[in-house]
Coordinates of C-alpha atoms and ligand atoms in Angstrom, one line a residue:
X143 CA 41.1 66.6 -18.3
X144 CA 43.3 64.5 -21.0
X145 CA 41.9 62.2 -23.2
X146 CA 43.9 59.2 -23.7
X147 CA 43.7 59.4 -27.5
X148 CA 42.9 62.2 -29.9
X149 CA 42.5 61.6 -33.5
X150 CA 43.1 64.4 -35.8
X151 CA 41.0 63.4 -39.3
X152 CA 37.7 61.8 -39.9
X153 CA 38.9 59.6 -42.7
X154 CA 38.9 55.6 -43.1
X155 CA 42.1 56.0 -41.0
X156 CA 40.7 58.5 -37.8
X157 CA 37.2 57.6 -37.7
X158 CA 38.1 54.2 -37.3
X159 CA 40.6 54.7 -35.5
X160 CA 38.2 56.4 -33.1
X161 CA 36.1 54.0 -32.8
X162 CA 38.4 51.0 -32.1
X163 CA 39.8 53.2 -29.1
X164 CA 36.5 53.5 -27.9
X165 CA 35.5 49.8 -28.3
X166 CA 38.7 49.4 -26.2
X167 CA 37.0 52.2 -23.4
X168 CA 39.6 54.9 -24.3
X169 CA 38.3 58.4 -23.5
X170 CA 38.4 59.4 -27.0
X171 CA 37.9 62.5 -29.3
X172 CA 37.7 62.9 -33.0
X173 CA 39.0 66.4 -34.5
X174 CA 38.0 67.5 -38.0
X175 CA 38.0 70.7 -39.8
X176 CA 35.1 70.0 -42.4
X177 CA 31.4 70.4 -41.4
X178 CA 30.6 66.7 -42.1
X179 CA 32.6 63.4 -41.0
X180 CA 34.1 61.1 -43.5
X181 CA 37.0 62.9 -45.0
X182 CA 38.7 62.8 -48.7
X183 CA 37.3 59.0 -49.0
X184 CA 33.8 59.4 -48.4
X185 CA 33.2 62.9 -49.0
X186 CA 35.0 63.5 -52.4
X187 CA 37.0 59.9 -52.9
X188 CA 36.2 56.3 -52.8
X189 CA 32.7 56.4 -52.1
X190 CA 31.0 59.3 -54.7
X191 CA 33.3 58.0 -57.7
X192 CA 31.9 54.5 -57.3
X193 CA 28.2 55.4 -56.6
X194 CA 28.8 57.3 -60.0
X195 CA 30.7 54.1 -61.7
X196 CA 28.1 52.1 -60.3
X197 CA 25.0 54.3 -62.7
X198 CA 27.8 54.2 -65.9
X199 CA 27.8 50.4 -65.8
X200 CA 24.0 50.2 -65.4
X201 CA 23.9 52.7 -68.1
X202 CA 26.2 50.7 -70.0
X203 CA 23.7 47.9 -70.1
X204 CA 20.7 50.4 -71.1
X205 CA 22.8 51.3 -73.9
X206 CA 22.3 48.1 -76.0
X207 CA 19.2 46.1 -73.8
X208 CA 18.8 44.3 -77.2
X209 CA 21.6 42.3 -76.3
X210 CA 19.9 41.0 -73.4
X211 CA 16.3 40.7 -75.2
X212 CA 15.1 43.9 -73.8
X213 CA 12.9 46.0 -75.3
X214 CA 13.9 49.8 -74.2
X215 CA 13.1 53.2 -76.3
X216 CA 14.9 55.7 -76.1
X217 CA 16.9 55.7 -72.3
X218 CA 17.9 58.4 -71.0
X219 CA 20.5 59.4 -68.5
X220 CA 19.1 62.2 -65.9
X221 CA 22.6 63.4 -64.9
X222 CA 20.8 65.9 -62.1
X223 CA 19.1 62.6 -61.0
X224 CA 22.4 60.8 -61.0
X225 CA 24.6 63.2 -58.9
X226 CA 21.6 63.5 -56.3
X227 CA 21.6 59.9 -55.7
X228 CA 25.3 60.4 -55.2
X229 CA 25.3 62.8 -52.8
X230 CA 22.8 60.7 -51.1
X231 CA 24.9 58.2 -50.5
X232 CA 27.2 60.3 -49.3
X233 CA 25.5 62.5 -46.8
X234 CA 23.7 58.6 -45.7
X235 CA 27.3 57.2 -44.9
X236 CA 28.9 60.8 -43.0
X237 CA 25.4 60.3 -40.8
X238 CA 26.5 56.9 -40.1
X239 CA 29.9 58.1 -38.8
X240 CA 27.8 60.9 -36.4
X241 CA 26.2 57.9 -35.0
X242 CA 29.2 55.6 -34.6
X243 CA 31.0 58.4 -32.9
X244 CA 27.8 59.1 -30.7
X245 CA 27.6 55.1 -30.1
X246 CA 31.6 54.5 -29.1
X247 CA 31.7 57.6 -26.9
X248 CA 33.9 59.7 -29.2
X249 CA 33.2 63.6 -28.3
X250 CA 33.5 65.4 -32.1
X251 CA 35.6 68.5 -32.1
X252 CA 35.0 70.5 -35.0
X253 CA 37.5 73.1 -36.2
X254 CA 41.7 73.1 -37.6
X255 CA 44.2 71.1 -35.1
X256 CA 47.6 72.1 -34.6
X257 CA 50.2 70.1 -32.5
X258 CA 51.6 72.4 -29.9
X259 CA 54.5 69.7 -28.9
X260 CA 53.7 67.9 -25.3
X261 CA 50.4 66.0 -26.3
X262 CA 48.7 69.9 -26.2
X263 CA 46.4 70.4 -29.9
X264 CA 45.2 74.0 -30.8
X265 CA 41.3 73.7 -32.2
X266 CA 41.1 77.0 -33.9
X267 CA 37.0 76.2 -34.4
X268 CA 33.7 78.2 -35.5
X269 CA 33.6 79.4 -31.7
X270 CA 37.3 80.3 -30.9
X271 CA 40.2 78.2 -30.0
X272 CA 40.8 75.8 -27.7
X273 CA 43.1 73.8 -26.2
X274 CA 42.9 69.7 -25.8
X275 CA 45.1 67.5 -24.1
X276 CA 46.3 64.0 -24.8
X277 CA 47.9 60.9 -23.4
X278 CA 48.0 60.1 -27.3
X279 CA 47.6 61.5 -30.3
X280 CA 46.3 59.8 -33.3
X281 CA 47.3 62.5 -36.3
X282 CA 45.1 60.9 -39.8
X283 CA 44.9 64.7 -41.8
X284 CA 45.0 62.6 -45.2
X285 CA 45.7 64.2 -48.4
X286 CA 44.6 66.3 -50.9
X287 CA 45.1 66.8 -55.0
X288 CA 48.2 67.7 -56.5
X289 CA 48.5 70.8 -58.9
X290 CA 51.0 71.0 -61.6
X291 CA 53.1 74.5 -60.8
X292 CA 51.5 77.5 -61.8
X293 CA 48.0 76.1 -62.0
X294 CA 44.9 76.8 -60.0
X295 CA 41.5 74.2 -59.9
X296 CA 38.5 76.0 -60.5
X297 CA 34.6 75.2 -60.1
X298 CA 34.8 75.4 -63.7
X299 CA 37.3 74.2 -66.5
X300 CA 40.7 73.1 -64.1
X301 CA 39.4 70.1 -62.2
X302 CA 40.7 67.5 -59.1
X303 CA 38.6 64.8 -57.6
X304 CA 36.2 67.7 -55.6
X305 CA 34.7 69.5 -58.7
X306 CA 34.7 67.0 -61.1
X307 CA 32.4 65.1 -58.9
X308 CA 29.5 67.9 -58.7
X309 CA 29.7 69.4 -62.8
X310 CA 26.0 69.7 -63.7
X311 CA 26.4 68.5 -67.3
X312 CA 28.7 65.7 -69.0
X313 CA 31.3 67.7 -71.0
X314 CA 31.2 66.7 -74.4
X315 CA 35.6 66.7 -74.1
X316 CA 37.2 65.7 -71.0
X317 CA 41.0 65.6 -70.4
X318 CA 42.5 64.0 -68.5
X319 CA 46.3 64.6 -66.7
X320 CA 47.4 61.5 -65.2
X321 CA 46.5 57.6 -65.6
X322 CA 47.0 56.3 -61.9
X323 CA 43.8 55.0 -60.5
X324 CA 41.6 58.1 -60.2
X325 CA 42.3 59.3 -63.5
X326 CA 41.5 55.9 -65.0
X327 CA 38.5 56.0 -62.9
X328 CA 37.2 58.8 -64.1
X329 CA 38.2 58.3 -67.9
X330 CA 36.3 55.1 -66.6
X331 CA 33.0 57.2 -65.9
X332 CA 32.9 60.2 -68.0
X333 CA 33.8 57.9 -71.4
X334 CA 30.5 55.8 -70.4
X335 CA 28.3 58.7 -69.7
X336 CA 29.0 60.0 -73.6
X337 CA 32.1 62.3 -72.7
X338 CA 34.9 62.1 -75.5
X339 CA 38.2 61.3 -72.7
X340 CA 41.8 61.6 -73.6
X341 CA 44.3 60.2 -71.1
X342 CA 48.0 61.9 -71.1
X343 CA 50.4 60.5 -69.0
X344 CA 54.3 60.9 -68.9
X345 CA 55.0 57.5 -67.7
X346 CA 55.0 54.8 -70.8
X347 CA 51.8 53.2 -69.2
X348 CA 48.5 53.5 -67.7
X349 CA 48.3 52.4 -63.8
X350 CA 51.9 52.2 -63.9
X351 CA 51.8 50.6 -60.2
X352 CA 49.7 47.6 -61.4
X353 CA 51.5 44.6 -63.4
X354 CA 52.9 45.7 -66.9
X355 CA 50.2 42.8 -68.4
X356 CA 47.3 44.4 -66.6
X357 CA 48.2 47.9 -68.0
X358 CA 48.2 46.4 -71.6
X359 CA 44.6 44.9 -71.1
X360 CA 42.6 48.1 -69.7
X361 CA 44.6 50.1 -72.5
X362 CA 42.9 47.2 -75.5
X363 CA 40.1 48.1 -73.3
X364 CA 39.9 51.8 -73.1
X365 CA 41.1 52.4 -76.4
X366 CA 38.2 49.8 -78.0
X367 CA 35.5 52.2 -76.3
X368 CA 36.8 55.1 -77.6
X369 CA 39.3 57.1 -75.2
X370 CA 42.4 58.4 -76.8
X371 CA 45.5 57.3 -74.9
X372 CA 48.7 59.2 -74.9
X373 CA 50.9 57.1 -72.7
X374 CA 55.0 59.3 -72.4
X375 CA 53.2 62.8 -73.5
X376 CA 53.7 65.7 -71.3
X377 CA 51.3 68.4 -71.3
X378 CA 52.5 72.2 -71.4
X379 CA 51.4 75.8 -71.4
X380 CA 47.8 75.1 -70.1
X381 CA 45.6 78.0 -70.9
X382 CA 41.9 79.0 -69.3
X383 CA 39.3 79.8 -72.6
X384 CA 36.2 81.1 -71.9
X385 CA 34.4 77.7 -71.7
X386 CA 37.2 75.2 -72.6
X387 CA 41.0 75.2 -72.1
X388 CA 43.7 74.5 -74.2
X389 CA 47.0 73.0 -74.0
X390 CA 50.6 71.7 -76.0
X391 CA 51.3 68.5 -75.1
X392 CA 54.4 66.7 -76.6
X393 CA 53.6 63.2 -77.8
X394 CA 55.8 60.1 -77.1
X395 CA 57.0 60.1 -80.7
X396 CA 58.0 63.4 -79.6
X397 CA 55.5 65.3 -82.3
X398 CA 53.6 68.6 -80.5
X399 CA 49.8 68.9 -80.7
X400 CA 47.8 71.5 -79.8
X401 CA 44.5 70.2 -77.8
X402 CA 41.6 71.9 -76.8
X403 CA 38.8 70.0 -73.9
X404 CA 35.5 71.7 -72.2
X405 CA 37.0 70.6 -68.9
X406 CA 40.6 69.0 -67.9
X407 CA 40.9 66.7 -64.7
X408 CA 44.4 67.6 -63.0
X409 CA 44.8 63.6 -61.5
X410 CA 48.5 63.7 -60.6
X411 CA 48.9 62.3 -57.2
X412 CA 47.9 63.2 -53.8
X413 CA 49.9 65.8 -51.6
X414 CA 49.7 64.4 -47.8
X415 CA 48.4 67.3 -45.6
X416 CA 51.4 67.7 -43.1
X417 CA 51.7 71.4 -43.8
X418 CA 49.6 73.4 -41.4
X419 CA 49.6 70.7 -38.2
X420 CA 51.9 71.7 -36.2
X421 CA 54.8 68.8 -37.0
X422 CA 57.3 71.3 -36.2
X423 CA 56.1 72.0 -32.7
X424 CA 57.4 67.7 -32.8
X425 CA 59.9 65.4 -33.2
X426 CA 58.4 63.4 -35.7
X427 CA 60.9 63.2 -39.2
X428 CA 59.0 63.8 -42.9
X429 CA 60.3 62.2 -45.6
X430 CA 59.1 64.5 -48.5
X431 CA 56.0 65.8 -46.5
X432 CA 55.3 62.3 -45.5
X433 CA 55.6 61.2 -42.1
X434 CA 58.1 58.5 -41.0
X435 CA 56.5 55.8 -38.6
X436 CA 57.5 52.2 -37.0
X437 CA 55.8 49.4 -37.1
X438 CA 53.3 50.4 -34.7
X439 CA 52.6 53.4 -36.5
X440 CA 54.9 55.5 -34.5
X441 CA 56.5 59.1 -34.9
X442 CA 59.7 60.4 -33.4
X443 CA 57.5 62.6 -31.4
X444 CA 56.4 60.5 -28.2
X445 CA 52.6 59.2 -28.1
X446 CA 52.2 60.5 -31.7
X447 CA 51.1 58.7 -34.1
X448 CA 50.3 58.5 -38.0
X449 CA 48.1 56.5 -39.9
X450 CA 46.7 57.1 -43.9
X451 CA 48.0 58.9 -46.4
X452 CA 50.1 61.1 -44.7
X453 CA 52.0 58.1 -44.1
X454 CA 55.6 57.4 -45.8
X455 CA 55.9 53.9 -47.6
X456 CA 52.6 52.6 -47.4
X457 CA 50.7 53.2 -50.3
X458 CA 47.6 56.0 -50.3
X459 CA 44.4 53.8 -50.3
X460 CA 41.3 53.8 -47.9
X461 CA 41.7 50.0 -46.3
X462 CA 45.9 50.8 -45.7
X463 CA 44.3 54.3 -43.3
X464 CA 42.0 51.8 -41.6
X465 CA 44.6 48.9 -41.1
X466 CA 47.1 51.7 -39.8
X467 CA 44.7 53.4 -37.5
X468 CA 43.9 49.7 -35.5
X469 CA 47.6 48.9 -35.1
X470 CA 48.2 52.5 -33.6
X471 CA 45.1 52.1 -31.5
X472 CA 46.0 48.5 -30.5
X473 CA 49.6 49.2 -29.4
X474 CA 48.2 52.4 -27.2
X475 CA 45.6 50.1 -25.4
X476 CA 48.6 47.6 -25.3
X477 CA 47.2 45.0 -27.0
X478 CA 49.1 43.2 -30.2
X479 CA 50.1 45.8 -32.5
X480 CA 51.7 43.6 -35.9
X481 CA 53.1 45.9 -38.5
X482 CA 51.3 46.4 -41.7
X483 CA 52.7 43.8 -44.6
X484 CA 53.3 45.2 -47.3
X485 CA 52.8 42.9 -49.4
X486 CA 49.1 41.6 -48.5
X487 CA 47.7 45.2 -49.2
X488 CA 44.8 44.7 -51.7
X489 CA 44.6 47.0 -54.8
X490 CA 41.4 47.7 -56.3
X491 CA 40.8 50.2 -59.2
X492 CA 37.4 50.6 -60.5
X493 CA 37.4 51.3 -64.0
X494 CA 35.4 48.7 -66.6
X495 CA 36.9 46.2 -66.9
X496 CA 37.6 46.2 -62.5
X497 CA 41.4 45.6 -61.5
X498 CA 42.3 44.1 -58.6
X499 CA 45.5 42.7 -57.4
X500 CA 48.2 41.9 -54.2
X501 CA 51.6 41.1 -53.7
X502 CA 54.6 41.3 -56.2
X503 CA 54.3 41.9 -60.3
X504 CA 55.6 39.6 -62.2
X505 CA 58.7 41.7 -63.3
X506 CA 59.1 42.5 -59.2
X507 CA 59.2 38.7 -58.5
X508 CA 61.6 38.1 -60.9
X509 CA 64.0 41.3 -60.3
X510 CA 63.8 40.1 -56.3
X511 CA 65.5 36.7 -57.6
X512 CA 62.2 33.9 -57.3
X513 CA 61.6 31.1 -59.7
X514 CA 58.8 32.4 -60.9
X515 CA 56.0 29.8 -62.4
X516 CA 53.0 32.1 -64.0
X517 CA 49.6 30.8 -64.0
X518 CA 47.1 32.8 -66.3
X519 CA 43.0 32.4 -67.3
X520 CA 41.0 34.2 -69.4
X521 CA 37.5 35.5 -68.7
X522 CA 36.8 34.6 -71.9
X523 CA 36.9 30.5 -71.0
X524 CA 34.5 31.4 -68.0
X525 CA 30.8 30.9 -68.5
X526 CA 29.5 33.4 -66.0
X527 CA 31.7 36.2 -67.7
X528 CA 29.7 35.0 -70.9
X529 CA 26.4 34.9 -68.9
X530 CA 27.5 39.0 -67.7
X531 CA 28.6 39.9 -71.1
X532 CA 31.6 40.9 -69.6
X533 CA 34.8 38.9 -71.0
X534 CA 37.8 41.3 -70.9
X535 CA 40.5 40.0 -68.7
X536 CA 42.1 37.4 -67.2
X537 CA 43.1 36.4 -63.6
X538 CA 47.3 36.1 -63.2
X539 CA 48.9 34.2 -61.0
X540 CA 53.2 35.0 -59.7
X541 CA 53.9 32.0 -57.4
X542 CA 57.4 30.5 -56.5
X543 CA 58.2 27.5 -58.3
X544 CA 60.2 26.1 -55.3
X545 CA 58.0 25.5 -52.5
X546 CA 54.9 27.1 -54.2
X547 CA 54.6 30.0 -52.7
X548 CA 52.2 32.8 -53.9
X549 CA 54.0 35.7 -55.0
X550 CA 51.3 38.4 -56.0
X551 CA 47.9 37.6 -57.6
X552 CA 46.3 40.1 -60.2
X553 CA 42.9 40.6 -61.8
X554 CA 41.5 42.8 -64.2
X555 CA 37.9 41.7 -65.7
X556 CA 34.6 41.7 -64.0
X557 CA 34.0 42.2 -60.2
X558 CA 38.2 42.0 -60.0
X559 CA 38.0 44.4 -57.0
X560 CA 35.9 41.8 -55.1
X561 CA 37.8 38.7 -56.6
X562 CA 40.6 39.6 -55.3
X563 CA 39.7 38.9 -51.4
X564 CA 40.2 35.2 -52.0
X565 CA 43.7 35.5 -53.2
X566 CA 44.1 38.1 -50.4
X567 CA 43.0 35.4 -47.9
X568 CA 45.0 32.9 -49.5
X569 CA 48.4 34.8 -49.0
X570 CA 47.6 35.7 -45.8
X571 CA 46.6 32.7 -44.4
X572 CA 50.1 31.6 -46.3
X573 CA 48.1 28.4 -48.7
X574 CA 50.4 27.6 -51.4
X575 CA 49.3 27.2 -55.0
X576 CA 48.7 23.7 -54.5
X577 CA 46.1 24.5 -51.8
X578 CA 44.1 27.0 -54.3
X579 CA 44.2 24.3 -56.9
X580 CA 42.4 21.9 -54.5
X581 CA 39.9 24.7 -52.8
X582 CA 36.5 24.1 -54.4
X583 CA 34.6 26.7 -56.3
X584 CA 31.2 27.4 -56.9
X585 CA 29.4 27.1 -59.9
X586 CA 29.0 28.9 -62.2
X587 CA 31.0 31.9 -60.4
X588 CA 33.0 34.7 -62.1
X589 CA 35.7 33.4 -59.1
X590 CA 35.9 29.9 -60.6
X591 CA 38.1 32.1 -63.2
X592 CA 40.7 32.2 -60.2
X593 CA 40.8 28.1 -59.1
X594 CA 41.6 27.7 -62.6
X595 CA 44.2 30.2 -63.2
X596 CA 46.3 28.8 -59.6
X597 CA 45.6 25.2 -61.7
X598 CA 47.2 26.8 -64.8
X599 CA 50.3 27.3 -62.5
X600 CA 51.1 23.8 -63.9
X601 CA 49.2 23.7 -67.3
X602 CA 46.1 21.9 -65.7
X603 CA 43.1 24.7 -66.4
X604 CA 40.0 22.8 -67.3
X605 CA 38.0 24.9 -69.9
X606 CA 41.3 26.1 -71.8
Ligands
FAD739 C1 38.8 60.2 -56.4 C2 39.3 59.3 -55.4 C3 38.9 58.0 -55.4 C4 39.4 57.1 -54.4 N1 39.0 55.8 -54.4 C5 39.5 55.0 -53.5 C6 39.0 53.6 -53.5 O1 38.1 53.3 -54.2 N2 39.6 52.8 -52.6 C7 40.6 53.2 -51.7 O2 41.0 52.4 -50.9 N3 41.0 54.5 -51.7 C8 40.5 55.4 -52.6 N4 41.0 56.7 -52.6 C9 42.0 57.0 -51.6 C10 41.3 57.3 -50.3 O3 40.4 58.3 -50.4 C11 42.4 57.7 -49.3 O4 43.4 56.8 -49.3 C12 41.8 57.8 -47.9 O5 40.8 58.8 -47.8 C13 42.9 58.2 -46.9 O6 42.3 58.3 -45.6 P1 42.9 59.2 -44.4 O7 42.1 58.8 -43.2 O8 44.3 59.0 -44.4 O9 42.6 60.7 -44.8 P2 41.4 61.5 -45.6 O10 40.3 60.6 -46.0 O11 42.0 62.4 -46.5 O12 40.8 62.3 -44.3 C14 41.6 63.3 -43.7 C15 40.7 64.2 -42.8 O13 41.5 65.0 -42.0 C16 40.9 66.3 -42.0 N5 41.9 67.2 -41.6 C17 43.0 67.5 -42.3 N6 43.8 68.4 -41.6 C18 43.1 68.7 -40.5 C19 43.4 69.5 -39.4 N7 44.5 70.2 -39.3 N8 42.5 69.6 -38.4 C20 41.4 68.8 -38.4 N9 41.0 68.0 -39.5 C21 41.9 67.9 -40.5 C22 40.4 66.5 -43.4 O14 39.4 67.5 -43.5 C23 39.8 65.1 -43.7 O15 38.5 65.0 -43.3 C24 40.4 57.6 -53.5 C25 40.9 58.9 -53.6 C26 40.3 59.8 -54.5 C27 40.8 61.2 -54.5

């Protein structure tokens, strides 16, 4: 028997993916290699970083309750309490999957998929191989951390995103290699819990993907609560200690320095995992270990299809698998498939202060030739920022001075991650500047920081 669609991945891409094509009454099955469902995202990614940011800024607020008229002696963080209420949340959510799978009709395969070529998978699984057979294949085998050459992560000093999450004890010196979004994320975490962070990136700023302005305020940020920042500084000659490792790294001013930290997160990038599925047995093209696809998420290969972050051009985020996995299923059940755009893909990176942002950068609108009219308003002028205590940031708006258009919308102060659905909504629904000014918001709101930054496209903010 051949199942119309078989999805190779529990991610946000397959599992959802699996789902939708059971919705639609596809005979469907899910393949995954791990014991439990959920995949980089919910097992070692999106969900148990932010469970773990979400006790740092609770913490944060135990730290000084004074400020808030609270009386509080002596708080303490029970880090063994902390990570089991982590992996709580974790093991709750891959149940959930079980029982979406068990409520859609998906059968679970467990065991390694390789494409044999001709809609055949091998399952090499726990009880032998097998052989499955589908109309259409759905491959979502996600990513994993990227190693600098010649190192090895361990359980102990080396660290990626998997061991960093379970250490028993906050090391009392943490660095960090890399300043995209999970190593800000977890400068973000460790640097609240007591850790002493330092950030060492190559590139001349951190989250180098995000506006240049939005890269200066987290930096003001970070560097006011302590985490040494060495933005252009390449790290060398990494060497395992006993309990610590060491390393040269050559600053920006081109000065070396010898460091030492009890542990060192490796947060480089993500490598997609195209390298043991079977691609060659195919005609789909990589580009750099990425797959190429079309608009509907198509290979070269017939009736195979990727989706997540094995994907080429689309960036490597949880909501861009999920997005990717319902236009592939949509254009197998024939339904309307529309490409992925670019340029309505939310960004959200969790640190404190949140960022949270879509569309162009303001150097990006400029460079592709617009008349770009900025609209900018600080947290600071926002009295529910003042009632949080939280009044870092500012909300920035790139519109199109012609007809305007909004370009790109980005946040970084409190809650930016969920602040920036609106302006997501707003661009997709294609309202103009004009039509944000005139959209009502609540009061007092953290989001009212947003109606008055699209009014500061023409100079007419209230409370600045
Ligand atoms: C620390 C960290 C924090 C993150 N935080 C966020 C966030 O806050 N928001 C966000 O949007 N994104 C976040 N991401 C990125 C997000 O996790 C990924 O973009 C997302 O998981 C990609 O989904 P996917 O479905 O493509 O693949 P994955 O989630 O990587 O899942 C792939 C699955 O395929 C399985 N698999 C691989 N090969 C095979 C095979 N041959 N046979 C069977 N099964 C196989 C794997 O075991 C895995 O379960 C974070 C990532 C990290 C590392």
């Amino acid at each position: 028997m051949a199942y119309d669609v078989v999805v190779i991945g529990s991610g946000p891409g397959g599992y959802s993916a699996a789902v939708r094509a059971g919705q639609y009454g596809l005979k469907t099955a899910l393949i995954e290699k791990q014991p439990r469902l959920g995949g980089t995202c919910l097992l070692v990614g999106c969900i148990p970083t932010k469970a773990l940011l979400h006790t740092a800024d609770v913490w944060d607020y135990f730290k000084n309750p004074e400020a808030e008229g609270i009386q509080c002696k002596d708080p303490r963080l029970d880090y063994a309490k902390v990570l089991d209420r982590k992996n709580k949340i974790v093991t709750k959510h891959s149940k959930g999957i079980d029982f979406l799978m068990r409520k859609n009709k998906v059968d679970v395969i467990k065991g390694h998929a390789r494409l044999l070529g001709g809609g055949r998978i091998e399952v090499q699984g726990e009880k032998g191989n097998q052989t499955v057979e589908a109309k259409n294949i759905i491959l979502a085998t996600g990513s994993e951390a990227r190693m600098l050459p010649g190192l090895q992560s361990d359980a102990n000093q080396i660290l990626t995103n998997i061991e960093i999450l379970d250490i028993p004890v906050i090391p009392k010196t943490l660095g960090i290699i890399g300043a995209g979004a999970v190593g800000v994320e977890f400068a973000s975490i460790f640097n609240r819990f007591g850790s002493k962070v330092t950030i060492l990136e190559m590139l001349p700023r951190l989250v180098p993907v995000e506006d240049e302005e939005i890269s200066k305020e987290l930096e003001k940020h970070f560097k006011k609560t302590g985490i040494r920042i060495e933005t252009g500084a390449k790290a060398e000659n990494i060497r395992k200690n006993a309990d610590s490792v060491s390393l040269s790294v050559t600053l920006a001013s081109g000065q070396k320095e010898e460091m030492e930290f009890e542990k060192l997160l490796v947060a480089v990038g993500r490598k997609p995992n195209t390298d043991n599925v079977g691609l060659e047995n195919t005609k789909a093209e990589l580009d750099r270990g990425f797959v190429k696809v079309d608009g509907q998420q198509r290979t070269g290969e017939p009736g195979l299809y990727a989706i997540g972050d094995i994907v080429a051009g689309t960036p490597q985020l949880a909501h861009v698998a999920t997005a990717e996995g319902m236009v592939a299923v949509s254009h197998i059940a024939g339904k309307p498939a529309h490409p992925i755009n670019r340029n309505r893909i939310p960004g959200a990176t969790y640190t404190e202060p949140g960022i949270g942002s879509v569309g162009l950068s303001e150097a990006q609108a400029k460079a592709q030739g617009f008349q770009v009219k900025v609209g900018k308003f600080p947290f600071a002028a926002n009295s529910k920022a003042t009632i949080l205590g939280k009044h870092e940031g500012f909300v920035k708006i790139i519109s199109d001075g012609r007809f305007g258009e909004i370009l790109g919308v980005h946040i970084i102060g409190p809650e930016a991650f969920e602040l920036i659905s609106e302006a997501v909504a707003a661009m997709e629904s294609e309202a103009t500047v004009e039509t944000m000014m005139s959209t009502i918001h609540a009061h007092p709101t953290i989001y009212e920081a947003v109606g008055e930054a699209f009014n500061n496209v023409y100079g007419l903010a209230i409370n600045i």
